[in-house]
Amino acid sequence: MSRRVTDNSVVGSSRVQQAGGDIHGIPIELHAELLQNAKAELRNDLEAKFAESKRADAAGKKILKIQIQVLIEKVGELERQLANPEAAYQESLTANNAILALLMEGIVEFGSEQLLLAQEALAIGDYTLADSLFSKIEQRRKIKVLEAARASFGRGEIAAAEVRWQDAADHYGRAARLSPSFDALRKASEFAWRAGHYSKALNLGDELLSLAEEEGDLEHLGIAINNRAIYLFAVERFEEAEVQFRQSLEIGSKTLGVSHWRYASRLNNFGRLLDEIGRHDEAEQYFREAISIMRDNCAEDKPLYALALKNLAAVLSHLGRYEEAQPFSLEALSVRRRVLGPKHPDYAHSLNSHAGLLEQTGRTEDARPLLLEALAVFETTLGTDNPNTQTVLQNLNGFSGETDR
């Protein structure tokens, strides 16, 4: 997400503490405006990719499909932040202070004046100077390897804050090559996966697993195995993924405990795999257990909770138990609206899914308003040519033979 700000008069230097202090940041209203602008830029990128995909051959379409999905998820992340601007604002301040702390550790050769300027820029959402200083630190030939790795990691944190997932993957990857720490490898693999480079994510995941095994840290081992299972799932190596998911659950039961919401996350991941390969009865049990744990932990405001509810509704639908699926689908819809906001693509997905369930039980008239709302969300966030938008349009056509809106 681009947050370049050229008019430094927005916030005076009095708003910033001395170098080394916490960053107060721009007003929350301006922060929300920057998020809106970033979303608009992503929309433009999406429309360009859609246009390109119409002209591409089969191989090109496959690549563009992944790129489009990455852009959709980025839009979704910005919508999540816009749904709760205050929480997103606090996240931004925390991230900026973490970036400043990293910068301070390698700033000796630039002096406090440069640090203060970078701090003032960060306070108004401008990462340009901090990124430039990290870049200079990287390029100094005589710099120590650990300092260069720290600078690369810092640039990764900046790119992640700006929702530039490919750049984040590159910076974290460089940090991991310079100094293969667990955090650097974990973030390098996760952001490669987010950016749609599944094979690269898997290779980095292999390195992460090897490091965790060398360290002998059981918690790290569980994280590495769970992440590797996700990457195997992404490249459709389902049998291997199943083995890894089971191992991560076994370790998680010892390190996290079977009542922890992160353990529930692993149950949900495994359930998705089982559902994908047609083992719906088994998947149902894992989704139910994940939902139960999250309820016991008062985790109903986590997007993961809504995802588990949606997954359970889907697997019940696959089993033909449409009436039974509806309450879970409806709750997922409600949670996503509350947690992600009414303009998030995932909320629109839930609208479409719940409409499908209603249609299966003959409640076509109840389903139609949901499809109209989903269509409006997809058109606003992803554009009229997006496959999700077109799917909803087809569903509406299937109800009435027209798209009366």
Short mmCIF file of C-alpha atoms in Angstrom, two decimals:
data_model
loop_
_atom_site.label_atom_id
_atom_site.label_comp_id
_atom_site.label_asym_id
_atom_site.label_seq_id
_atom_site.Cartn_x
_atom_site.Cartn_y
_atom_site.Cartn_z
CA MET A 1 0.00 0.00 0.00
CA SER A 2 1.51 3.33 -1.02
CA ARG A 3 1.54 5.99 1.68
CA ARG A 4 3.83 8.53 0.06
CA VAL A 5 3.12 12.01 1.48
CA THR A 6 4.81 15.07 0.02
CA ASP A 7 3.11 17.86 1.99
CA ASN A 8 4.88 17.67 5.35
CA SER A 9 2.84 20.58 6.65
CA VAL A 10 0.10 18.11 7.64
CA VAL A 11 1.87 17.45 10.94
CA GLY A 12 4.42 19.77 12.45
CA SER A 13 7.65 18.56 14.04
CA SER A 14 6.17 19.32 17.44
CA ARG A 15 3.94 16.27 16.95
CA VAL A 16 7.01 14.00 16.99
CA GLN A 17 9.09 13.14 20.04
CA GLN A 18 12.87 13.30 20.04
CA ALA A 19 14.62 10.67 17.94
CA GLY A 20 14.10 7.32 19.58
CA GLY A 21 10.67 8.12 21.02
CA ASP A 22 7.31 6.70 20.01
CA ILE A 23 5.69 7.89 16.80
CA HIS A 24 2.38 9.68 17.40
CA GLY A 25 1.32 9.46 13.77
CA ILE A 26 -1.01 11.33 11.46
CA PRO A 27 -4.65 11.98 12.42
CA ILE A 28 -6.85 8.93 12.17
CA GLU A 29 -8.98 10.62 9.50
CA LEU A 30 -5.97 11.08 7.23
CA HIS A 31 -4.90 7.51 7.85
CA ALA A 32 -8.33 6.30 6.68
CA GLU A 33 -8.06 8.53 3.60
CA LEU A 34 -4.70 6.97 2.74
CA LEU A 35 -6.24 3.52 3.02
CA GLN A 36 -9.03 4.56 0.65
CA ASN A 37 -6.49 5.89 -1.85
CA ALA A 38 -4.49 2.67 -1.67
CA LYS A 39 -7.63 0.66 -2.32
CA ALA A 40 -8.40 2.78 -5.38
CA GLU A 41 -4.91 2.07 -6.76
CA LEU A 42 -5.44 -1.65 -6.30
CA ARG A 43 -8.78 -1.41 -8.11
CA ASN A 44 -6.99 0.11 -11.09
CA ASP A 45 -4.44 -2.71 -11.02
CA LEU A 46 -7.24 -5.27 -10.90
CA GLU A 47 -9.00 -3.79 -13.91
CA ALA A 48 -5.75 -3.82 -15.87
CA LYS A 49 -5.15 -7.49 -15.02
CA PHE A 50 -8.70 -8.41 -16.06
CA ALA A 51 -8.22 -6.69 -19.40
CA GLU A 52 -4.90 -8.46 -19.87
CA SER A 53 -6.41 -11.86 -19.02
CA LYS A 54 -8.98 -11.49 -21.81
CA ARG A 55 -6.15 -11.32 -24.35
CA ALA A 56 -3.89 -13.95 -22.79
CA ASP A 57 -3.40 -17.54 -23.91
CA ALA A 58 -4.13 -20.50 -21.61
CA ALA A 59 -0.74 -20.38 -19.87
CA GLY A 60 -0.98 -16.64 -19.40
CA LYS A 61 -4.49 -16.89 -17.98
CA LYS A 62 -3.26 -19.35 -15.35
CA ILE A 63 -0.56 -16.94 -14.18
CA LEU A 64 -2.89 -13.96 -14.27
CA LYS A 65 -5.50 -15.85 -12.25
CA ILE A 66 -3.04 -16.12 -9.36
CA GLN A 67 -2.03 -12.46 -9.70
CA ILE A 68 -5.67 -11.38 -9.70
CA GLN A 69 -6.38 -13.44 -6.59
CA VAL A 70 -3.45 -11.77 -4.82
CA LEU A 71 -4.86 -8.33 -5.70
CA ILE A 72 -8.30 -9.37 -4.45
CA GLU A 73 -6.82 -10.43 -1.12
CA LYS A 74 -4.98 -7.13 -0.85
CA VAL A 75 -8.24 -5.26 -1.42
CA GLY A 76 -9.76 -7.45 1.28
CA GLU A 77 -6.99 -6.54 3.71
CA LEU A 78 -7.60 -2.83 3.13
CA GLU A 79 -11.34 -3.32 3.57
CA ARG A 80 -10.65 -5.10 6.88
CA GLN A 81 -8.70 -2.07 8.05
CA LEU A 82 -11.32 0.38 6.80
CA ALA A 83 -14.05 -1.54 8.63
CA ASN A 84 -12.36 -0.67 11.94
CA PRO A 85 -10.28 2.49 11.32
CA GLU A 86 -9.33 2.96 14.96
CA ALA A 87 -7.86 -0.54 15.28
CA ALA A 88 -6.09 -0.16 11.92
CA TYR A 89 -4.70 3.18 13.07
CA GLN A 90 -3.25 1.60 16.21
CA GLU A 91 -1.79 -1.25 14.12
CA SER A 92 -0.11 1.35 11.92
CA LEU A 93 1.41 3.19 14.89
CA THR A 94 2.72 -0.08 16.34
CA ALA A 95 4.24 -1.08 12.99
CA ASN A 96 5.85 2.33 12.54
CA ASN A 97 7.45 2.20 15.98
CA ALA A 98 8.78 -1.29 15.22
CA ILE A 99 10.28 0.06 11.98
CA LEU A 100 11.82 2.99 13.86
CA ALA A 101 13.38 0.63 16.42
CA LEU A 102 14.98 -1.39 13.61
CA LEU A 103 16.21 1.81 11.97
CA MET A 104 17.79 3.06 15.18
CA GLU A 105 19.92 -0.07 15.46
CA GLY A 106 21.66 0.66 12.16
CA ILE A 107 21.58 4.44 11.97
CA VAL A 108 24.91 5.24 13.64
CA GLU A 109 26.66 6.15 10.40
CA PHE A 110 23.88 8.52 9.30
CA GLY A 111 23.46 10.54 12.50
CA SER A 112 20.50 11.58 14.62
CA GLU A 113 19.34 14.26 12.18
CA GLN A 114 18.55 11.67 9.50
CA LEU A 115 16.83 9.51 12.09
CA LEU A 116 14.67 12.43 13.22
CA LEU A 117 13.70 13.21 9.63
CA ALA A 118 12.79 9.58 9.04
CA GLN A 119 10.79 9.57 12.27
CA GLU A 120 8.87 12.70 11.24
CA ALA A 121 8.13 11.15 7.84
CA LEU A 122 6.91 7.93 9.42
CA ALA A 123 4.60 9.95 11.65
CA ILE A 124 2.72 11.21 8.60
CA GLY A 125 2.63 7.83 6.89
CA ASP A 126 5.59 8.43 4.55
CA TYR A 127 7.96 5.44 4.46
CA THR A 128 10.21 6.78 1.69
CA LEU A 129 13.13 8.06 3.79
CA ALA A 130 13.16 5.06 6.14
CA ASP A 131 13.20 2.74 3.15
CA SER A 132 16.01 4.75 1.57
CA LEU A 133 18.11 4.60 4.74
CA PHE A 134 17.60 0.85 5.04
CA SER A 135 18.63 0.56 1.37
CA LYS A 136 21.83 2.54 2.00
CA ILE A 137 22.65 0.34 4.97
CA GLU A 138 22.22 -2.74 2.77
CA GLN A 139 24.51 -1.36 0.08
CA ARG A 140 27.46 -0.37 2.26
CA ARG A 141 30.21 -2.87 1.43
CA LYS A 142 31.80 -2.80 4.87
CA ILE A 143 28.60 -3.28 6.79
CA LYS A 144 28.27 -6.28 9.04
CA VAL A 145 26.09 -9.10 7.75
CA LEU A 146 23.71 -8.97 10.69
CA GLU A 147 23.14 -5.24 10.19
CA ALA A 148 22.42 -5.81 6.50
CA ALA A 149 19.99 -8.59 7.41
CA ARG A 150 18.30 -6.31 9.93
CA ALA A 151 17.93 -3.63 7.27
CA SER A 152 16.41 -6.10 4.81
CA PHE A 153 14.01 -7.29 7.47
CA GLY A 154 13.09 -3.68 8.20
CA ARG A 155 12.34 -3.09 4.53
CA GLY A 156 10.20 -6.21 4.62
CA GLU A 157 8.24 -4.77 7.52
CA ILE A 158 7.70 -1.56 5.55
CA ALA A 159 6.54 -3.42 2.45
CA ALA A 160 4.19 -5.53 4.56
CA ALA A 161 2.75 -2.37 6.16
CA GLU A 162 2.14 -0.98 2.68
CA VAL A 163 0.52 -4.25 1.47
CA ARG A 164 3.34 -4.72 -1.07
CA TRP A 165 3.50 -8.46 -0.58
CA GLN A 166 5.90 -9.28 -3.41
CA ASP A 167 8.38 -6.66 -2.19
CA ALA A 168 7.94 -7.91 1.37
CA ALA A 169 8.71 -11.46 0.22
CA ASP A 170 11.86 -10.24 -1.57
CA HIS A 171 13.14 -8.25 1.43
CA TYR A 172 12.41 -10.97 3.96
CA GLY A 173 14.00 -13.47 1.59
CA ARG A 174 17.17 -11.37 1.41
CA ALA A 175 17.24 -11.09 5.20
CA ALA A 176 16.89 -14.87 5.44
CA ARG A 177 19.76 -15.41 3.00
CA LEU A 178 22.02 -13.03 4.93
CA SER A 179 21.05 -14.38 8.35
CA PRO A 180 18.64 -17.34 8.22
CA SER A 181 16.71 -16.66 11.42
CA PHE A 182 13.38 -18.35 12.10
CA ASP A 183 11.43 -15.07 11.89
CA ALA A 184 13.04 -14.07 8.58
CA LEU A 185 12.44 -17.47 6.95
CA ARG A 186 8.90 -17.68 8.30
CA LYS A 187 7.97 -14.26 6.92
CA ALA A 188 9.79 -14.87 3.64
CA SER A 189 7.81 -18.07 3.05
CA GLU A 190 4.48 -16.63 4.21
CA PHE A 191 4.73 -13.55 1.99
CA ALA A 192 5.88 -15.60 -1.01
CA TRP A 193 2.68 -17.62 -0.48
CA ARG A 194 0.59 -14.46 -0.11
CA ALA A 195 2.10 -13.15 -3.34
CA GLY A 196 1.01 -16.32 -5.12
CA HIS A 197 4.46 -17.90 -5.52
CA TYR A 198 3.54 -21.24 -4.03
CA SER A 199 6.56 -23.26 -5.18
CA LYS A 200 8.94 -20.64 -3.79
CA ALA A 201 6.98 -20.58 -0.55
CA LEU A 202 7.34 -24.35 -0.32
CA ASN A 203 11.10 -24.18 -0.85
CA LEU A 204 11.43 -21.56 1.87
CA GLY A 205 9.11 -23.63 4.03
CA ASP A 206 11.52 -26.55 3.67
CA GLU A 207 14.35 -24.31 4.91
CA LEU A 208 12.21 -23.12 7.81
CA LEU A 209 11.44 -26.70 8.80
CA SER A 210 15.12 -27.68 8.65
CA LEU A 211 16.04 -24.72 10.86
CA ALA A 212 13.32 -25.55 13.38
CA GLU A 213 14.57 -29.13 13.54
CA GLU A 214 18.13 -27.90 14.13
CA GLU A 215 16.99 -25.53 16.87
CA GLY A 216 15.02 -28.22 18.63
CA ASP A 217 12.31 -25.69 19.50
CA LEU A 218 9.04 -27.64 19.56
CA GLU A 219 6.84 -24.56 19.13
CA HIS A 220 8.83 -23.43 16.10
CA LEU A 221 8.66 -26.94 14.72
CA GLY A 222 4.87 -26.94 14.94
CA ILE A 223 4.64 -23.59 13.15
CA ALA A 224 7.02 -24.73 10.40
CA ILE A 225 5.17 -27.99 9.80
CA ASN A 226 1.77 -26.27 9.73
CA ASN A 227 3.01 -23.65 7.25
CA ARG A 228 4.61 -26.28 5.04
CA ALA A 229 1.34 -28.22 5.01
CA ILE A 230 -0.44 -25.07 3.78
CA TYR A 231 2.08 -24.65 0.97
CA LEU A 232 1.77 -28.33 -0.01
CA PHE A 233 -2.00 -27.87 -0.11
CA ALA A 234 -1.56 -24.86 -2.41
CA VAL A 235 0.43 -26.93 -4.94
CA GLU A 236 -2.09 -29.80 -4.63
CA ARG A 237 0.27 -32.31 -3.01
CA PHE A 238 -2.59 -33.44 -0.82
CA GLU A 239 -1.22 -36.70 0.60
CA GLU A 240 1.95 -35.02 1.86
CA ALA A 241 -0.07 -32.11 3.20
CA GLU A 242 -2.27 -34.48 5.22
CA VAL A 243 0.76 -36.03 6.92
CA GLN A 244 2.11 -32.57 7.80
CA PHE A 245 -1.22 -31.28 9.09
CA ARG A 246 -1.53 -34.28 11.41
CA GLN A 247 2.00 -33.69 12.71
CA SER A 248 1.33 -30.00 13.33
CA LEU A 249 -1.81 -30.90 15.28
CA GLU A 250 0.07 -33.41 17.41
CA ILE A 251 2.76 -30.86 18.24
CA GLY A 252 0.22 -28.09 18.74
CA SER A 253 -1.63 -30.15 21.32
CA LYS A 254 1.59 -30.13 23.39
CA THR A 255 2.87 -26.59 22.78
CA LEU A 256 -0.40 -24.66 22.49
CA GLY A 257 -2.89 -26.94 24.16
CA VAL A 258 -6.08 -28.25 22.58
CA SER A 259 -8.09 -25.29 23.87
CA HIS A 260 -6.01 -22.57 22.18
CA TRP A 261 -7.51 -20.68 19.23
CA ARG A 262 -4.29 -21.16 17.24
CA TYR A 263 -4.74 -24.90 17.65
CA ALA A 264 -8.28 -24.39 16.35
CA SER A 265 -6.76 -22.64 13.32
CA ARG A 266 -4.78 -25.77 12.53
CA LEU A 267 -7.91 -27.90 12.87
CA ASN A 268 -9.65 -25.61 10.39
CA ASN A 269 -6.71 -25.87 7.95
CA PHE A 270 -6.83 -29.65 8.08
CA GLY A 271 -10.59 -29.66 7.64
CA ARG A 272 -10.23 -27.63 4.45
CA LEU A 273 -7.87 -30.23 3.03
CA LEU A 274 -10.21 -33.10 3.90
CA ASP A 275 -13.15 -31.28 2.33
CA GLU A 276 -11.13 -30.58 -0.81
CA ILE A 277 -10.31 -34.26 -1.33
CA GLY A 278 -13.88 -35.36 -0.75
CA ARG A 279 -13.67 -36.65 2.83
CA HIS A 280 -16.57 -34.47 3.95
CA ASP A 281 -17.61 -36.44 7.04
CA GLU A 282 -14.13 -36.15 8.54
CA ALA A 283 -13.88 -32.50 7.58
CA GLU A 284 -17.14 -31.77 9.40
CA GLN A 285 -15.73 -33.04 12.69
CA TYR A 286 -12.61 -30.88 12.43
CA PHE A 287 -14.61 -27.75 11.61
CA ARG A 288 -16.99 -28.40 14.51
CA GLU A 289 -14.10 -28.87 16.93
CA ALA A 290 -12.41 -25.67 15.71
CA ILE A 291 -15.62 -23.68 16.14
CA SER A 292 -16.18 -25.07 19.63
CA ILE A 293 -12.67 -24.12 20.74
CA MET A 294 -12.97 -20.60 19.38
CA ARG A 295 -16.31 -20.11 21.11
CA ASP A 296 -14.83 -21.30 24.39
CA ASN A 297 -11.98 -18.79 23.92
CA CYS A 298 -14.34 -15.91 23.07
CA ALA A 299 -12.67 -15.67 19.65
CA GLU A 300 -15.88 -14.87 17.78
CA ASP A 301 -14.41 -11.57 16.56
CA LYS A 302 -11.59 -13.22 14.62
CA PRO A 303 -11.96 -13.62 10.84
CA LEU A 304 -10.85 -17.22 11.37
CA TYR A 305 -14.03 -17.93 13.32
CA ALA A 306 -16.18 -16.78 10.41
CA LEU A 307 -14.07 -18.87 8.03
CA ALA A 308 -14.58 -22.00 10.14
CA LEU A 309 -18.33 -21.36 10.22
CA LYS A 310 -18.40 -20.88 6.45
CA ASN A 311 -16.34 -24.05 5.95
CA LEU A 312 -18.72 -26.07 8.13
CA ALA A 313 -21.73 -24.73 6.21
CA ALA A 314 -20.01 -25.64 2.94
CA VAL A 315 -19.24 -29.20 3.98
CA LEU A 316 -22.79 -29.71 5.24
CA SER A 317 -23.98 -28.44 1.87
CA HIS A 318 -21.69 -30.91 0.12
CA LEU A 319 -23.39 -33.62 2.19
CA GLY A 320 -26.83 -32.37 1.10
CA ARG A 321 -27.75 -31.15 4.60
CA TYR A 322 -28.83 -27.68 3.47
CA GLU A 323 -31.21 -26.83 6.31
CA GLU A 324 -28.58 -27.78 8.88
CA ALA A 325 -25.98 -25.65 7.08
CA GLN A 326 -28.04 -22.45 7.11
CA PRO A 327 -27.51 -21.33 10.75
CA PHE A 328 -23.72 -21.66 10.41
CA SER A 329 -23.75 -19.83 7.09
CA LEU A 330 -25.88 -17.05 8.57
CA GLU A 331 -23.58 -16.67 11.58
CA ALA A 332 -20.53 -16.53 9.30
CA LEU A 333 -22.27 -13.80 7.33
CA SER A 334 -22.99 -11.82 10.49
CA VAL A 335 -19.45 -12.18 11.87
CA ARG A 336 -17.84 -11.14 8.60
CA ARG A 337 -20.02 -8.06 8.37
CA ARG A 338 -19.11 -7.10 11.95
CA VAL A 339 -15.40 -7.90 11.80
CA LEU A 340 -14.46 -7.21 8.18
CA GLY A 341 -17.08 -4.65 7.24
CA PRO A 342 -19.90 -4.63 4.67
CA LYS A 343 -17.59 -3.87 1.73
CA HIS A 344 -15.12 -6.73 2.19
CA PRO A 345 -14.98 -9.34 -0.61
CA ASP A 346 -15.18 -12.15 1.97
CA TYR A 347 -18.47 -10.70 3.21
CA ALA A 348 -19.76 -10.75 -0.37
CA HIS A 349 -18.63 -14.37 -0.69
CA SER A 350 -20.70 -15.21 2.37
CA LEU A 351 -23.70 -13.37 0.92
CA ASN A 352 -23.43 -15.43 -2.26
CA SER A 353 -22.91 -18.70 -0.37
CA HIS A 354 -25.87 -18.10 1.93
CA ALA A 355 -28.04 -17.19 -1.04
CA GLY A 356 -27.11 -20.53 -2.58
CA LEU A 357 -28.22 -22.36 0.54
CA LEU A 358 -31.52 -20.49 0.59
CA GLU A 359 -32.07 -21.34 -3.06
CA GLN A 360 -31.40 -25.03 -2.35
CA THR A 361 -34.27 -25.02 0.15
CA GLY A 362 -36.66 -23.18 -2.16
CA ARG A 363 -36.31 -19.73 -0.59
CA THR A 364 -35.47 -17.99 -3.85
CA GLU A 365 -37.08 -14.67 -2.95
CA ASP A 366 -35.05 -14.50 0.28
CA ALA A 367 -31.87 -15.28 -1.65
CA ARG A 368 -32.29 -12.57 -4.28
CA PRO A 369 -31.61 -9.51 -2.03
CA LEU A 370 -28.43 -11.19 -0.77
CA LEU A 371 -27.19 -11.68 -4.31
CA LEU A 372 -27.94 -8.06 -5.16
CA GLU A 373 -25.95 -6.92 -2.12
CA ALA A 374 -23.08 -9.27 -3.01
CA LEU A 375 -23.07 -7.93 -6.55
CA ALA A 376 -22.83 -4.34 -5.31
CA VAL A 377 -19.91 -5.22 -3.00
CA PHE A 378 -17.98 -7.08 -5.69
CA GLU A 379 -18.54 -4.33 -8.24
CA THR A 380 -17.36 -1.70 -5.76
CA THR A 381 -14.31 -3.54 -4.46
CA LEU A 382 -13.21 -5.75 -7.36
CA GLY A 383 -14.85 -4.32 -10.48
CA THR A 384 -17.51 -5.45 -12.94
CA ASP A 385 -15.24 -7.82 -14.89
CA ASN A 386 -14.08 -9.80 -11.86
CA PRO A 387 -15.01 -13.50 -12.00
CA ASN A 388 -16.67 -13.20 -8.57
CA THR A 389 -18.89 -10.40 -9.90
CA GLN A 390 -19.75 -12.41 -12.98
CA THR A 391 -20.61 -15.48 -10.87
CA VAL A 392 -23.13 -13.49 -8.84
CA LEU A 393 -24.61 -12.07 -12.03
CA GLN A 394 -25.02 -15.62 -13.37
CA ASN A 395 -26.71 -16.65 -10.14
CA LEU A 396 -29.15 -13.75 -10.47
CA ASN A 397 -29.81 -14.70 -14.07
CA GLY A 398 -30.50 -18.23 -12.95
CA PHE A 399 -33.24 -16.96 -10.62
CA SER A 400 -35.08 -14.68 -13.02
CA GLY A 401 -33.46 -14.75 -16.43
CA GLU A 402 -32.57 -11.08 -16.02
CA THR A 403 -30.49 -8.79 -13.82
CA ASP A 404 -33.16 -6.44 -12.56
CA ARG A 405 -31.40 -4.31 -9.95
#
